[in-house]
CSV table of C-alpha atoms in Angstrom, one decimal:
chain,number,residue,atom,x,y,z
A,1,MET,CA,54.4,51.1,-68.8
A,2,LYS,CA,56.9,51.8,-66.1
A,3,GLN,CA,55.8,48.8,-64.0
A,4,LEU,CA,56.0,46.5,-67.1
A,5,ALA,CA,59.4,47.8,-67.9
A,6,SER,CA,60.6,47.2,-64.3
A,7,GLN,CA,59.2,43.6,-64.5
A,8,VAL,CA,61.0,42.9,-67.8
A,9,ILE,CA,64.2,44.4,-66.4
A,10,ASP,CA,63.9,42.2,-63.3
A,11,PHE,CA,63.6,39.2,-65.6
A,12,ASN,CA,66.7,40.2,-67.6
A,13,ARG,CA,68.7,40.7,-64.5
A,14,GLN,CA,67.5,37.7,-62.4
A,15,VAL,CA,66.9,35.1,-65.0
A,16,LEU,CA,69.3,36.1,-67.8
A,17,GLY,CA,72.0,37.7,-65.7
A,18,ILE,CA,72.1,40.9,-67.8
A,19,THR,CA,73.3,43.9,-65.8
A,20,HIS,CA,72.8,47.5,-66.6
A,21,ARG,CA,74.8,48.8,-69.6
A,22,ASP,CA,75.8,52.0,-71.2
A,23,LYS,CA,73.4,53.2,-73.9
A,24,GLY,CA,74.1,51.9,-77.4
A,25,LEU,CA,73.1,49.5,-80.1
A,26,LEU,CA,72.8,45.8,-79.5
A,27,SER,CA,75.7,43.5,-80.4
A,28,VAL,CA,75.1,41.6,-83.6
A,29,PRO,CA,74.3,38.3,-81.8
A,30,GLU,CA,71.8,40.1,-79.5
A,31,LEU,CA,70.3,41.9,-82.4
A,32,ASN,CA,69.8,38.6,-84.3
A,33,GLN,CA,68.4,36.9,-81.2
A,34,THR,CA,66.0,39.8,-80.5
A,35,ILE,CA,64.8,39.7,-84.1
A,36,ASN,CA,64.3,36.0,-84.0
A,37,CYS,CA,62.4,36.2,-80.8
A,38,LEU,CA,60.1,38.9,-82.2
A,39,ARG,CA,59.5,37.0,-85.4
A,40,GLU,CA,58.7,33.8,-83.4
A,41,GLU,CA,56.1,35.7,-81.4
A,42,ILE,CA,54.6,37.2,-84.6
A,43,ASP,CA,54.4,33.7,-86.1
A,44,GLU,CA,52.8,32.4,-82.8
A,45,PHE,CA,50.3,35.3,-83.0
A,46,HIS,CA,49.4,34.5,-86.5
A,47,GLU,CA,49.1,30.7,-85.8
A,48,SER,CA,46.9,31.3,-82.7
A,49,HIS,CA,44.6,33.5,-84.8
A,50,GLU,CA,44.3,30.9,-87.5
A,51,SER,CA,43.5,28.2,-84.8
A,52,GLY,CA,41.1,30.5,-83.0
A,53,ASP,CA,43.0,30.5,-79.8
A,54,PHE,CA,42.3,33.8,-78.1
A,55,ILE,CA,44.5,33.2,-75.0
A,56,ALA,CA,47.5,32.2,-77.2
A,57,SER,CA,46.9,35.4,-79.2
A,58,VAL,CA,47.0,37.5,-76.0
A,59,ASP,CA,50.1,35.6,-74.8
A,60,ALA,CA,51.9,36.2,-78.2
A,61,LEU,CA,51.2,39.9,-78.2
A,62,ILE,CA,52.4,40.3,-74.6
A,63,ASP,CA,55.5,38.3,-75.4
A,64,LEU,CA,56.2,40.7,-78.3
A,65,ILE,CA,56.1,43.6,-75.8
A,66,TYR,CA,58.2,41.7,-73.4
A,67,PHE,CA,61.0,41.1,-76.0
A,68,ALA,CA,60.8,44.6,-77.2
A,69,VAL,CA,61.2,46.1,-73.7
A,70,GLY,CA,64.0,43.6,-73.0
A,71,GLY,CA,65.7,44.9,-76.1
A,72,LEU,CA,65.5,48.5,-74.8
A,73,TYR,CA,66.9,47.4,-71.5
A,74,ARG,CA,69.8,45.7,-73.3
A,75,MET,CA,70.4,48.9,-75.1
A,76,GLY,CA,71.0,50.6,-71.8
A,77,LEU,CA,67.6,52.2,-71.0
A,78,ASP,CA,66.1,52.0,-67.5
A,79,SER,CA,62.4,51.7,-66.6
A,80,ASP,CA,61.9,55.5,-66.3
A,81,GLU,CA,63.5,56.1,-69.7
A,82,ILE,CA,61.5,53.3,-71.4
A,83,SER,CA,58.3,54.7,-69.9
A,84,ASP,CA,59.2,58.3,-70.9
A,85,CYS,CA,60.2,57.3,-74.4
A,86,ALA,CA,56.9,55.3,-74.8
A,87,SER,CA,55.0,58.5,-73.7
A,88,ALA,CA,56.9,60.6,-76.2
A,89,VAL,CA,56.0,58.2,-79.0
A,90,HIS,CA,52.4,58.2,-77.8
A,91,VAL,CA,52.2,62.0,-77.9
A,92,ALA,CA,53.5,62.0,-81.5
A,93,ASN,CA,51.1,59.2,-82.5
A,94,MET,CA,48.2,61.2,-81.1
A,95,ASP,CA,48.9,63.8,-83.7
A,96,LYS,CA,48.3,61.4,-86.5
A,97,LYS,CA,45.0,61.1,-88.4
A,98,LEU,CA,42.7,58.3,-89.5
A,99,GLY,CA,43.7,57.2,-93.0
A,100,VAL,CA,45.2,54.5,-95.3
A,101,VAL,CA,48.8,53.6,-95.5
A,102,PRO,CA,48.8,51.6,-98.8
A,103,ARG,CA,51.8,49.4,-97.9
A,104,ARG,CA,49.9,48.2,-94.8
A,105,GLY,CA,46.5,47.5,-96.2
A,106,ASP,CA,43.5,48.6,-98.3
A,107,GLY,CA,41.7,50.7,-95.6
A,108,SER,CA,39.4,47.9,-94.5
A,109,SER,CA,41.0,48.1,-91.0
A,110,PRO,CA,41.6,51.5,-89.2
A,111,ASP,CA,45.0,52.9,-89.6
A,112,ALA,CA,46.7,56.2,-88.8
A,113,ILE,CA,48.7,58.5,-91.2
A,114,LYS,CA,51.1,61.3,-90.6
A,115,SER,CA,49.7,64.7,-91.6
A,116,THR,CA,51.9,67.2,-93.4
A,117,GLU,CA,52.4,69.0,-90.0
A,118,TRP,CA,53.3,65.8,-88.1
A,119,THR,CA,56.5,65.9,-86.1
A,120,GLY,CA,58.2,62.6,-85.1
A,121,PRO,CA,59.3,61.9,-81.5
A,122,GLU,CA,63.0,61.7,-82.3
A,123,HIS,CA,64.0,65.0,-80.7
A,124,GLN,CA,62.1,64.2,-77.6
A,125,LEU,CA,63.6,60.7,-77.4
A,126,ALA,CA,67.1,62.2,-77.8
A,127,ALA,CA,66.4,64.7,-74.9
A,128,ILE,CA,65.0,61.9,-72.7
A,129,LEU,CA,68.0,59.7,-73.3
A,130,GLY,CA,70.6,62.5,-73.2
A,131,VAL,CA,72.0,61.7,-76.6
A,132,MET,CA,71.7,64.9,-78.7
């Protein structure tokens, strides 16, 4: 994850001219642009699946990751923090169990549910980012 984050950060710096920032939420215009870009890639993923275009599906999912990581950089995270936060979320996700989340489907595709003992990664994320 760290290598990908570094590559996305390079793109944001070199192509878009976005320099490192203090940690914080995106401005409203950047928030809207990020949401629009993510939605566009979701639409492209859906369309590529409908047309049977495997490569376009892969491209759309990678672009989703790219825009998400770019959003984290614009929120002031560096590549180490992005990687460490991703690991913290992964560790929390590994404590989930196979199950059905009704709002996401009927169980015909594997999904993960939170057990009653599940603990979210928020405390870890705050510690990594130094914002307690």
